[in-house]
Amino acid sequence: MARRSSTGPWIRRAAVATALALAAGVLAAAPAAAASTTYYVSASGDDSNAGTTPSSPWKTLTRASAQTYSPGDAVLLRSGDTWTGETLELHGSGSSANWITLSSYGSGARPKIHPYASVADIPAPNATDIAANGRLYGVYLHNVAGWKISNLEVAYSKSGIVYRNDSSGTRDGLWIENVYVHDIAKWPLDPYPTPDNRVAPLNTATFSMGIYTVLDQSSPSNERLTNVTVKNVTIERTDGPLEIRHADNVDVSGVTATDSARVGVVFTGINYGTIPGTPVGSFRDSSIQRSGAEGMRWGTAGLAFNAVKDFVADNIDVGFTYAPAPYYVDGVGIDYEGLNVNVTVQNSYIHDNADEAVMVYRNPQWSGGVENVNTSLIDNVFENNGLLTNSTHAALLASEFNRHNGGTISGNKIVKTSRSQPLNWVVEHSPVLTETWPVSDYTITGNRVFLPNGNELSRASTGFAAAQGGNHWSYRKYDGSALTDLTWDASSTAWRSGSSVIYIGDEWMHPDVGTFTERVWTAPAAGEVRVSGVARKFDSTAGNGVVASIFHNGALVWSPPAITDLNGQSHDFGLTVAAGDVIAFVLNANGDSSFDKTYWDPEIEQITQNSFVAADDFTGRQGLYGWRYLERTAAGSTPMSWNGGANVWAGSTGTLYAGADWVHPAVGIQAERRWTAPHAGTIDIDGLVRKTDSAAGNGILASIWKNGSKIWGDQSITSLTGTSHALTTTVTTGDVISFVVDSAGDSGNDKTTWNPRIAFH
């Protein structure tokens, strides 16, 4: 990706043929049942004991690690006990039909496996000397399978529970349930992008993992792990909480993963083996929070998919993923990194992530140029993503190299951080930050975009669809006597009229001589709307230009001069609509249709908000969102005038202004920001009034008025710290709340920051 690197060297050293082949596993028939044995381990036991009854337990994990277990056996650690300075390595294999169990016995807290007493006690990472790293694992499974692990705590180690296979033979079954893994740190990090200088087995993991499975792919005879279940686990303070690699039939649920240093939950090489029947691929009912606090060169993600097939993530909460300095790379909620086939994220909440909510990518290091296929986003909520401030970041998608994905993006709710935030970052689009969707064969339907205050945005390009009326938009022509619907042309992904030059695309239109093109929005409900946009020539100033106009139920509401340049004409106004009202954006060829392709991507904001913030609602239109900008004297209040060049409201004298979150009074003339209640109810009025940039001068007097009666102030404001207010009052429809600043006789240094918030209960 142009501005990103890989989100992890997950499979990068393998050739693409290896990445696609990912050796097949063969399911063996279950062995005949045999007598099973239960072994007990207690910190108060004795390794000379038989270990086969609770009254004669072994003492150490070293003794338990020396035993080779058989299918049906169990090794149980006493609840409430702690083993510090030891690790547990499991020997022997069961199967998913006949498990070997590692769990607890007795009452009390989970038994604790603590290779070290604290994170501080874990030796520093050493890439070339294994011994210098000390104890590498909490629980280690090497070339074994068929283990069911439950009711344990594993902490203070370089890795938590690790499964590794580097040999042939069936590897059937790994079950991990009700475990608590925390404070896993100091594994020698992968030195990407330089060659990996770490000695084996340090190079089998990228960093310190809470729960981790991996296959050595150096030999095709090494078998993949099958039938993996992870459920009801809590993983805190790791480099990466959970990564399942090179496994088939994977079912993960009930994961709570928080505060990882490098990355969140990762699935790699899933269901790429030979699987009888329908493969299992599921991750559900889980939460991944605050991933990637220390970042990585190749980027961070809350939930990453690398070479995953036939998989559904359902009801996942992914939030607060970091992309910190010095890398500032990724920080996305969901990462479709590459080679994913039939992978869906649905019914999930993806929020407050540093970068876009979702990245769809084709990793250049190990994908071999093969795109993701059928990666879908269905019925999710994406809210408050793209928070990085190093550049502009989109609300939903970062997409590159996915022209033929074929997935579905439907039924999603996207909540932007602000009106100015773009919806998507699409490298194939110019500009890359856009309200349109990737150029692809995605199926895109029923997605809705909102502002934080609850107002819904209906953007022409975002709602553009292959069905008339989709997302409230329709497409038609007018020949002077009749309106006729246009016909969808899949080859040009545009609405057309036969062989004429009439087109309507996602963010552009083209008229014909004597026939207008019309993009029409139908109001789904009654209320106030804001209609904004710019109409301009798309790519050429040749020709005689076009004539653009906007009609509300057939009545002309906007008609600028002919548009002949690449700057065009902007519109921004409010309307009151009833359900079913029609707003038509009409383009006329002006007598000659040559060079008439016109960019026009209007946005209609449905104003339903119950929270009003002065700066967020600030516009160049009096009355929009209920706000007006006035100069006030004893004789009354009169409107200020809009100064578009300075983006301020200006009064009748040179020092009288109202900006987005500030005002400046004049001597004898107060600056007034007035709000009108759209309906009755109880409101809170919160804010802070302070001098903006200087404590010099004699200060200002601030006051709040309701219907002409003062309800707060006069408050003398003389400092940069200022004074806050928190009021509650009732209003009826049409009541006015005024925020007034007076110069107190001297307007020098009187620029005043005041960004009040009004919220209905």
PDB file of C-alpha atoms in Angstrom, residues 43-290:
ATOM      1  CA  ALA A  43       2.564 -26.799  45.231  1.00  0.00           C
ATOM      2  CA  SER A  44       2.430 -28.671  48.560  1.00  0.00           C
ATOM      3  CA  GLY A  45       2.896 -32.098  46.938  1.00  0.00           C
ATOM      4  CA  ASP A  46       5.983 -34.252  46.422  1.00  0.00           C
ATOM      5  CA  ASP A  47       7.472 -35.388  43.120  1.00  0.00           C
ATOM      6  CA  SER A  48       8.164 -38.790  44.660  1.00  0.00           C
ATOM      7  CA  ASN A  49       4.409 -39.333  45.008  1.00  0.00           C
ATOM      8  CA  ALA A  50       2.485 -41.400  42.493  1.00  0.00           C
ATOM      9  CA  GLY A  51       0.587 -38.264  41.516  1.00  0.00           C
ATOM     10  CA  THR A  52      -2.559 -40.209  40.731  1.00  0.00           C
ATOM     11  CA  THR A  53      -4.761 -39.076  43.638  1.00  0.00           C
ATOM     12  CA  PRO A  54      -5.482 -35.676  45.168  1.00  0.00           C
ATOM     13  CA  SER A  55      -3.880 -36.923  48.400  1.00  0.00           C
ATOM     14  CA  SER A  56      -0.594 -37.876  46.685  1.00  0.00           C
ATOM     15  CA  PRO A  57       0.044 -35.141  44.121  1.00  0.00           C
ATOM     16  CA  TRP A  58       3.265 -34.248  42.374  1.00  0.00           C
ATOM     17  CA  LYS A  59       4.792 -30.946  43.390  1.00  0.00           C
ATOM     18  CA  THR A  60       6.430 -29.382  40.356  1.00  0.00           C
ATOM     19  CA  LEU A  61       5.611 -28.565  36.788  1.00  0.00           C
ATOM     20  CA  THR A  62       8.962 -30.083  35.939  1.00  0.00           C
ATOM     21  CA  ARG A  63       7.667 -33.467  37.077  1.00  0.00           C
ATOM     22  CA  ALA A  64       4.410 -32.989  35.175  1.00  0.00           C
ATOM     23  CA  SER A  65       6.419 -32.047  32.081  1.00  0.00           C
ATOM     24  CA  ALA A  66       8.389 -35.303  32.287  1.00  0.00           C
ATOM     25  CA  GLN A  67       5.286 -37.435  31.834  1.00  0.00           C
ATOM     26  CA  THR A  68       3.987 -38.561  28.448  1.00  0.00           C
ATOM     27  CA  TYR A  69       0.205 -38.617  28.522  1.00  0.00           C
ATOM     28  CA  SER A  70      -2.245 -40.771  26.610  1.00  0.00           C
ATOM     29  CA  PRO A  71      -5.700 -40.089  25.150  1.00  0.00           C
ATOM     30  CA  GLY A  72      -8.242 -39.709  27.945  1.00  0.00           C
ATOM     31  CA  ASP A  73      -5.613 -38.800  30.558  1.00  0.00           C
ATOM     32  CA  ALA A  74      -5.829 -35.640  32.639  1.00  0.00           C
ATOM     33  CA  VAL A  75      -3.281 -33.560  34.494  1.00  0.00           C
ATOM     34  CA  LEU A  76      -4.892 -31.309  37.084  1.00  0.00           C
ATOM     35  CA  LEU A  77      -3.291 -28.419  38.972  1.00  0.00           C
ATOM     36  CA  ARG A  78      -4.608 -27.535  42.397  1.00  0.00           C
ATOM     37  CA  SER A  79      -6.764 -24.424  42.499  1.00  0.00           C
ATOM     38  CA  GLY A  80      -5.263 -21.570  44.501  1.00  0.00           C
ATOM     39  CA  ASP A  81      -1.674 -22.777  43.983  1.00  0.00           C
ATOM     40  CA  THR A  82       1.078 -20.854  42.174  1.00  0.00           C
ATOM     41  CA  TRP A  83       4.150 -22.182  40.384  1.00  0.00           C
ATOM     42  CA  THR A  84       6.853 -19.554  39.964  1.00  0.00           C
ATOM     43  CA  GLY A  85      10.152 -20.236  38.232  1.00  0.00           C
ATOM     44  CA  GLU A  86       8.774 -23.122  36.161  1.00  0.00           C
ATOM     45  CA  THR A  87       7.130 -23.771  32.816  1.00  0.00           C
ATOM     46  CA  LEU A  88       4.912 -26.645  31.728  1.00  0.00           C
ATOM     47  CA  GLU A  89       5.633 -28.636  28.564  1.00  0.00           C
ATOM     48  CA  LEU A  90       2.963 -31.118  27.535  1.00  0.00           C
ATOM     49  CA  HIS A  91       3.862 -34.500  26.006  1.00  0.00           C
ATOM     50  CA  GLY A  92       1.625 -37.029  24.325  1.00  0.00           C
ATOM     51  CA  SER A  93      -1.295 -36.580  21.957  1.00  0.00           C
ATOM     52  CA  GLY A  94      -5.009 -37.130  22.197  1.00  0.00           C
ATOM     53  CA  SER A  95      -7.550 -36.114  19.598  1.00  0.00           C
ATOM     54  CA  SER A  96     -10.672 -34.028  19.236  1.00  0.00           C
ATOM     55  CA  ALA A  97     -12.606 -37.239  19.886  1.00  0.00           C
ATOM     56  CA  ASN A  98     -10.549 -38.293  22.912  1.00  0.00           C
ATOM     57  CA  TRP A  99      -8.860 -35.384  24.629  1.00  0.00           C
ATOM     58  CA  ILE A 100      -6.010 -35.194  27.099  1.00  0.00           C
ATOM     59  CA  THR A 101      -7.015 -32.633  29.718  1.00  0.00           C
ATOM     60  CA  LEU A 102      -4.986 -29.949  31.466  1.00  0.00           C
ATOM     61  CA  SER A 103      -7.149 -28.231  34.057  1.00  0.00           C
ATOM     62  CA  SER A 104      -7.638 -27.643  37.788  1.00  0.00           C
ATOM     63  CA  TYR A 105      -9.016 -29.458  40.804  1.00  0.00           C
ATOM     64  CA  GLY A 106     -10.305 -28.245  44.132  1.00  0.00           C
ATOM     65  CA  SER A 107     -11.826 -24.882  44.954  1.00  0.00           C
ATOM     66  CA  GLY A 108     -10.359 -21.403  44.805  1.00  0.00           C
ATOM     67  CA  ALA A 109      -8.644 -19.251  42.220  1.00  0.00           C
ATOM     68  CA  ARG A 110      -7.299 -20.661  38.992  1.00  0.00           C
ATOM     69  CA  PRO A 111      -3.911 -22.329  39.429  1.00  0.00           C
ATOM     70  CA  LYS A 112      -1.167 -19.933  38.357  1.00  0.00           C
ATOM     71  CA  ILE A 113       1.784 -20.712  36.096  1.00  0.00           C
ATOM     72  CA  HIS A 114       4.247 -17.847  36.503  1.00  0.00           C
ATOM     73  CA  PRO A 115       7.637 -18.583  34.946  1.00  0.00           C
ATOM     74  CA  TYR A 116       8.768 -15.313  36.536  1.00  0.00           C
ATOM     75  CA  ALA A 117       7.421 -13.370  39.492  1.00  0.00           C
ATOM     76  CA  SER A 118       6.886 -10.140  37.541  1.00  0.00           C
ATOM     77  CA  VAL A 119       7.507  -8.545  34.172  1.00  0.00           C
ATOM     78  CA  ALA A 120      10.578  -6.861  35.624  1.00  0.00           C
ATOM     79  CA  ASP A 121      12.053 -10.273  36.394  1.00  0.00           C
ATOM     80  CA  ILE A 122      11.747 -11.518  32.803  1.00  0.00           C
ATOM     81  CA  PRO A 123      15.216 -11.395  31.176  1.00  0.00           C
ATOM     82  CA  ALA A 124      15.855  -8.847  28.468  1.00  0.00           C
ATOM     83  CA  PRO A 125      15.334 -10.109  24.910  1.00  0.00           C
ATOM     84  CA  ASN A 126      18.378 -11.605  23.200  1.00  0.00           C
ATOM     85  CA  ALA A 127      18.059 -12.514  19.516  1.00  0.00           C
ATOM     86  CA  THR A 128      21.095 -14.798  19.264  1.00  0.00           C
ATOM     87  CA  ASP A 129      21.407 -16.519  22.644  1.00  0.00           C
ATOM     88  CA  ILE A 130      18.447 -18.692  23.612  1.00  0.00           C
ATOM     89  CA  ALA A 131      19.737 -19.344  27.123  1.00  0.00           C
ATOM     90  CA  ALA A 132      19.993 -15.623  27.843  1.00  0.00           C
ATOM     91  CA  ASN A 133      16.243 -15.332  27.315  1.00  0.00           C
ATOM     92  CA  GLY A 134      15.461 -17.662  30.200  1.00  0.00           C
ATOM     93  CA  ARG A 135      12.100 -19.424  30.258  1.00  0.00           C
ATOM     94  CA  LEU A 136      10.367 -18.923  26.917  1.00  0.00           C
ATOM     95  CA  TYR A 137       6.897 -20.346  27.563  1.00  0.00           C
ATOM     96  CA  GLY A 138       4.206 -20.635  30.180  1.00  0.00           C
ATOM     97  CA  VAL A 139       2.633 -23.738  28.626  1.00  0.00           C
ATOM     98  CA  TYR A 140       4.299 -25.335  25.588  1.00  0.00           C
ATOM     99  CA  LEU A 141       2.969 -27.954  23.183  1.00  0.00           C
ATOM    100  CA  HIS A 142       5.550 -29.170  20.656  1.00  0.00           C
ATOM    101  CA  ASN A 143       4.556 -31.692  17.973  1.00  0.00           C
ATOM    102  CA  VAL A 144       1.545 -32.843  20.005  1.00  0.00           C
ATOM    103  CA  ALA A 145      -2.194 -32.216  19.795  1.00  0.00           C
ATOM    104  CA  GLY A 146      -5.507 -33.326  21.227  1.00  0.00           C
ATOM    105  CA  TRP A 147      -5.159 -31.265  24.420  1.00  0.00           C
ATOM    106  CA  LYS A 148      -8.041 -29.541  26.201  1.00  0.00           C
ATOM    107  CA  ILE A 149      -6.666 -26.775  28.448  1.00  0.00           C
ATOM    108  CA  SER A 150      -8.917 -24.944  30.906  1.00  0.00           C
ATOM    109  CA  ASN A 151      -9.149 -23.054  34.211  1.00  0.00           C
ATOM    110  CA  LEU A 152      -5.568 -21.746  34.357  1.00  0.00           C
ATOM    111  CA  GLU A 153      -3.741 -18.470  34.785  1.00  0.00           C
ATOM    112  CA  VAL A 154      -0.512 -17.984  32.827  1.00  0.00           C
ATOM    113  CA  ALA A 155       1.546 -14.838  33.379  1.00  0.00           C
ATOM    114  CA  TYR A 156       4.996 -13.219  33.594  1.00  0.00           C
ATOM    115  CA  SER A 157       6.588 -15.071  30.721  1.00  0.00           C
ATOM    116  CA  LYS A 158       8.034 -14.390  27.272  1.00  0.00           C
ATOM    117  CA  SER A 159       5.029 -16.192  25.792  1.00  0.00           C
ATOM    118  CA  GLY A 160       1.864 -17.670  27.236  1.00  0.00           C
ATOM    119  CA  ILE A 161       0.312 -20.841  25.795  1.00  0.00           C
ATOM    120  CA  VAL A 162       2.186 -21.855  22.646  1.00  0.00           C
ATOM    121  CA  TYR A 163       1.525 -24.700  20.211  1.00  0.00           C
ATOM    122  CA  ARG A 164       4.274 -25.443  17.654  1.00  0.00           C
ATOM    123  CA  ASN A 165       4.542 -28.199  15.078  1.00  0.00           C
ATOM    124  CA  ASP A 166       7.589 -28.965  12.958  1.00  0.00           C
ATOM    125  CA  SER A 167       7.074 -32.656  12.175  1.00  0.00           C
ATOM    126  CA  SER A 168       4.781 -35.009  10.304  1.00  0.00           C
ATOM    127  CA  GLY A 169       1.819 -36.805  11.833  1.00  0.00           C
ATOM    128  CA  THR A 170      -1.790 -35.949  12.481  1.00  0.00           C
ATOM    129  CA  ARG A 171      -2.355 -32.913  14.705  1.00  0.00           C
ATOM    130  CA  ASP A 172      -6.000 -33.140  15.687  1.00  0.00           C
ATOM    131  CA  GLY A 173      -7.408 -30.872  18.349  1.00  0.00           C
ATOM    132  CA  LEU A 174      -6.506 -27.984  20.605  1.00  0.00           C
ATOM    133  CA  TRP A 175      -9.075 -26.633  23.067  1.00  0.00           C
ATOM    134  CA  ILE A 176      -8.352 -23.652  25.344  1.00  0.00           C
ATOM    135  CA  GLU A 177     -11.110 -22.443  27.652  1.00  0.00           C
ATOM    136  CA  ASN A 178     -11.522 -20.231  30.716  1.00  0.00           C
ATOM    137  CA  VAL A 179      -7.888 -19.194  30.958  1.00  0.00           C
ATOM    138  CA  TYR A 180      -6.428 -15.872  32.032  1.00  0.00           C
ATOM    139  CA  VAL A 181      -3.187 -14.881  30.313  1.00  0.00           C
ATOM    140  CA  HIS A 182      -1.474 -11.635  31.210  1.00  0.00           C
ATOM    141  CA  ASP A 183       1.806  -9.737  31.350  1.00  0.00           C
ATOM    142  CA  ILE A 184       3.574 -11.567  28.538  1.00  0.00           C
ATOM    143  CA  ALA A 185       6.633  -9.647  27.363  1.00  0.00           C
ATOM    144  CA  LYS A 186      10.242  -9.426  26.140  1.00  0.00           C
ATOM    145  CA  TRP A 187      10.311 -11.974  23.335  1.00  0.00           C
ATOM    146  CA  PRO A 188      13.021 -10.844  20.869  1.00  0.00           C
ATOM    147  CA  LEU A 189      11.136  -8.843  18.263  1.00  0.00           C
ATOM    148  CA  ASP A 190      11.187  -9.667  14.590  1.00  0.00           C
ATOM    149  CA  PRO A 191      13.730  -7.201  13.139  1.00  0.00           C
ATOM    150  CA  TYR A 192      11.684  -6.521   9.981  1.00  0.00           C
ATOM    151  CA  PRO A 193      12.471  -4.969   7.537  1.00  0.00           C
ATOM    152  CA  THR A 194      16.039  -6.221   8.004  1.00  0.00           C
ATOM    153  CA  PRO A 195      16.729  -9.994   7.695  1.00  0.00           C
ATOM    154  CA  ASP A 196      15.721 -12.045  10.702  1.00  0.00           C
ATOM    155  CA  ASN A 197      18.873 -12.719  12.724  1.00  0.00           C
ATOM    156  CA  ARG A 198      17.090 -14.566  15.518  1.00  0.00           C
ATOM    157  CA  VAL A 199      18.039 -18.158  16.212  1.00  0.00           C
ATOM    158  CA  ALA A 200      15.458 -20.946  16.260  1.00  0.00           C
ATOM    159  CA  PRO A 201      13.020 -21.204  17.962  1.00  0.00           C
ATOM    160  CA  LEU A 202      13.043 -17.444  18.606  1.00  0.00           C
ATOM    161  CA  ASN A 203      12.171 -16.845  14.950  1.00  0.00           C
ATOM    162  CA  THR A 204       8.931 -18.820  15.160  1.00  0.00           C
ATOM    163  CA  ALA A 205       7.087 -15.932  16.809  1.00  0.00           C
ATOM    164  CA  THR A 206       7.027 -12.279  15.868  1.00  0.00           C
ATOM    165  CA  PHE A 207       6.855 -11.068  19.459  1.00  0.00           C
ATOM    166  CA  SER A 208       5.428 -12.073  22.844  1.00  0.00           C
ATOM    167  CA  MET A 209       2.103 -13.829  22.276  1.00  0.00           C
ATOM    168  CA  GLY A 210      -0.569 -14.678  24.829  1.00  0.00           C
ATOM    169  CA  ILE A 211      -1.969 -17.695  22.942  1.00  0.00           C
ATOM    170  CA  TYR A 212      -0.217 -18.789  19.761  1.00  0.00           C
ATOM    171  CA  THR A 213      -0.234 -21.678  17.313  1.00  0.00           C
ATOM    172  CA  VAL A 214       2.323 -22.030  14.530  1.00  0.00           C
ATOM    173  CA  LEU A 215       3.414 -24.535  11.889  1.00  0.00           C
ATOM    174  CA  ASP A 216       6.961 -24.805  10.581  1.00  0.00           C
ATOM    175  CA  GLN A 217       6.333 -24.681   6.824  1.00  0.00           C
ATOM    176  CA  SER A 218       9.879 -25.589   5.796  1.00  0.00           C
ATOM    177  CA  SER A 219       8.754 -29.139   5.014  1.00  0.00           C
ATOM    178  CA  PRO A 220       5.483 -30.047   3.231  1.00  0.00           C
ATOM    179  CA  SER A 221       5.226 -33.140   5.438  1.00  0.00           C
ATOM    180  CA  ASN A 222       4.728 -31.043   8.566  1.00  0.00           C
ATOM    181  CA  GLU A 223       1.042 -31.361   9.393  1.00  0.00           C
ATOM    182  CA  ARG A 224      -1.434 -28.563   9.947  1.00  0.00           C
ATOM    183  CA  LEU A 225      -3.359 -28.317  13.205  1.00  0.00           C
ATOM    184  CA  THR A 226      -7.067 -29.109  12.908  1.00  0.00           C
ATOM    185  CA  ASN A 227     -10.095 -28.594  15.149  1.00  0.00           C
ATOM    186  CA  VAL A 228      -9.126 -25.615  17.302  1.00  0.00           C
ATOM    187  CA  THR A 229     -11.444 -24.139  19.934  1.00  0.00           C
ATOM    188  CA  VAL A 230     -10.649 -21.098  22.064  1.00  0.00           C
ATOM    189  CA  LYS A 231     -13.433 -19.794  24.300  1.00  0.00           C
ATOM    190  CA  ASN A 232     -13.994 -17.565  27.307  1.00  0.00           C
ATOM    191  CA  VAL A 233     -10.409 -16.389  27.669  1.00  0.00           C
ATOM    192  CA  THR A 234      -9.069 -13.094  28.987  1.00  0.00           C
ATOM    193  CA  ILE A 235      -5.721 -11.851  27.696  1.00  0.00           C
ATOM    194  CA  GLU A 236      -4.138  -8.656  29.000  1.00  0.00           C
ATOM    195  CA  ARG A 237      -0.850  -6.810  28.537  1.00  0.00           C
ATOM    196  CA  THR A 238       0.903  -8.797  25.826  1.00  0.00           C
ATOM    197  CA  ASP A 239       2.620  -7.892  22.563  1.00  0.00           C
ATOM    198  CA  GLY A 240      -0.157  -9.779  20.790  1.00  0.00           C
ATOM    199  CA  PRO A 241      -3.007 -11.484  22.668  1.00  0.00           C
ATOM    200  CA  LEU A 242      -4.012 -14.280  20.285  1.00  0.00           C
ATOM    201  CA  GLU A 243      -2.849 -15.580  16.941  1.00  0.00           C
ATOM    202  CA  ILE A 244      -4.044 -18.821  15.404  1.00  0.00           C
ATOM    203  CA  ARG A 245      -1.749 -19.746  12.518  1.00  0.00           C
ATOM    204  CA  HIS A 246      -1.882 -22.598  10.047  1.00  0.00           C
ATOM    205  CA  ALA A 247      -4.981 -24.337  11.378  1.00  0.00           C
ATOM    206  CA  ASP A 248      -8.234 -25.659   9.966  1.00  0.00           C
ATOM    207  CA  ASN A 249     -11.671 -25.813  11.568  1.00  0.00           C
ATOM    208  CA  VAL A 250     -11.210 -22.943  13.997  1.00  0.00           C
ATOM    209  CA  ASP A 251     -13.873 -21.820  16.476  1.00  0.00           C
ATOM    210  CA  VAL A 252     -13.019 -18.890  18.762  1.00  0.00           C
ATOM    211  CA  SER A 253     -15.485 -17.125  21.076  1.00  0.00           C
ATOM    212  CA  GLY A 254     -15.698 -15.138  24.276  1.00  0.00           C
ATOM    213  CA  VAL A 255     -12.250 -13.543  23.981  1.00  0.00           C
ATOM    214  CA  THR A 256     -11.479 -10.398  25.956  1.00  0.00           C
ATOM    215  CA  ALA A 257      -8.155  -8.998  24.739  1.00  0.00           C
ATOM    216  CA  THR A 258      -6.863  -5.691  26.080  1.00  0.00           C
ATOM    217  CA  ASP A 259      -3.761  -3.526  26.200  1.00  0.00           C
ATOM    218  CA  SER A 260      -1.442  -5.183  23.718  1.00  0.00           C
ATOM    219  CA  ALA A 261       1.796  -3.495  22.727  1.00  0.00           C
ATOM    220  CA  ARG A 262       2.009  -4.558  19.078  1.00  0.00           C
ATOM    221  CA  VAL A 263      -1.192  -5.923  17.563  1.00  0.00           C
ATOM    222  CA  GLY A 264      -4.598  -7.344  18.419  1.00  0.00           C
ATOM    223  CA  VAL A 265      -6.114 -10.713  17.498  1.00  0.00           C
ATOM    224  CA  VAL A 266      -4.736 -12.324  14.325  1.00  0.00           C
ATOM    225  CA  PHE A 267      -5.848 -15.259  12.192  1.00  0.00           C
ATOM    226  CA  THR A 268      -3.314 -16.540   9.651  1.00  0.00           C
ATOM    227  CA  GLY A 269      -3.473 -19.414   7.191  1.00  0.00           C
ATOM    228  CA  ILE A 270      -6.890 -20.636   8.350  1.00  0.00           C
ATOM    229  CA  ASN A 271      -8.799 -23.325   6.405  1.00  0.00           C
ATOM    230  CA  TYR A 272      -6.159 -23.565   3.686  1.00  0.00           C
ATOM    231  CA  GLY A 273      -5.733 -27.291   4.245  1.00  0.00           C
ATOM    232  CA  THR A 274      -7.675 -30.244   2.865  1.00  0.00           C
ATOM    233  CA  ILE A 275     -10.812 -30.274   4.995  1.00  0.00           C
ATOM    234  CA  PRO A 276     -13.525 -32.931   4.813  1.00  0.00           C
ATOM    235  CA  GLY A 277     -16.991 -31.410   4.646  1.00  0.00           C
ATOM    236  CA  THR A 278     -17.751 -27.761   5.348  1.00  0.00           C
ATOM    237  CA  PRO A 279     -14.883 -25.988   7.116  1.00  0.00           C
ATOM    238  CA  VAL A 280     -15.433 -24.283  10.458  1.00  0.00           C
ATOM    239  CA  GLY A 281     -14.229 -20.713  10.684  1.00  0.00           C
ATOM    240  CA  SER A 282     -15.751 -18.613  13.437  1.00  0.00           C
ATOM    241  CA  PHE A 283     -14.798 -15.788  15.781  1.00  0.00           C
ATOM    242  CA  ARG A 284     -17.655 -14.360  17.826  1.00  0.00           C
ATOM    243  CA  ASP A 285     -18.839 -12.570  20.957  1.00  0.00           C
ATOM    244  CA  SER A 286     -15.459 -11.028  21.742  1.00  0.00           C
ATOM    245  CA  SER A 287     -13.808  -7.720  22.597  1.00  0.00           C
ATOM    246  CA  ILE A 288     -10.419  -6.376  21.474  1.00  0.00           C
ATOM    247  CA  GLN A 289      -9.437  -3.065  23.038  1.00  0.00           C
ATOM    248  CA  ARG A 290      -6.355  -0.811  23.054  1.00  0.00           C
TER     249      ARG A 290
END
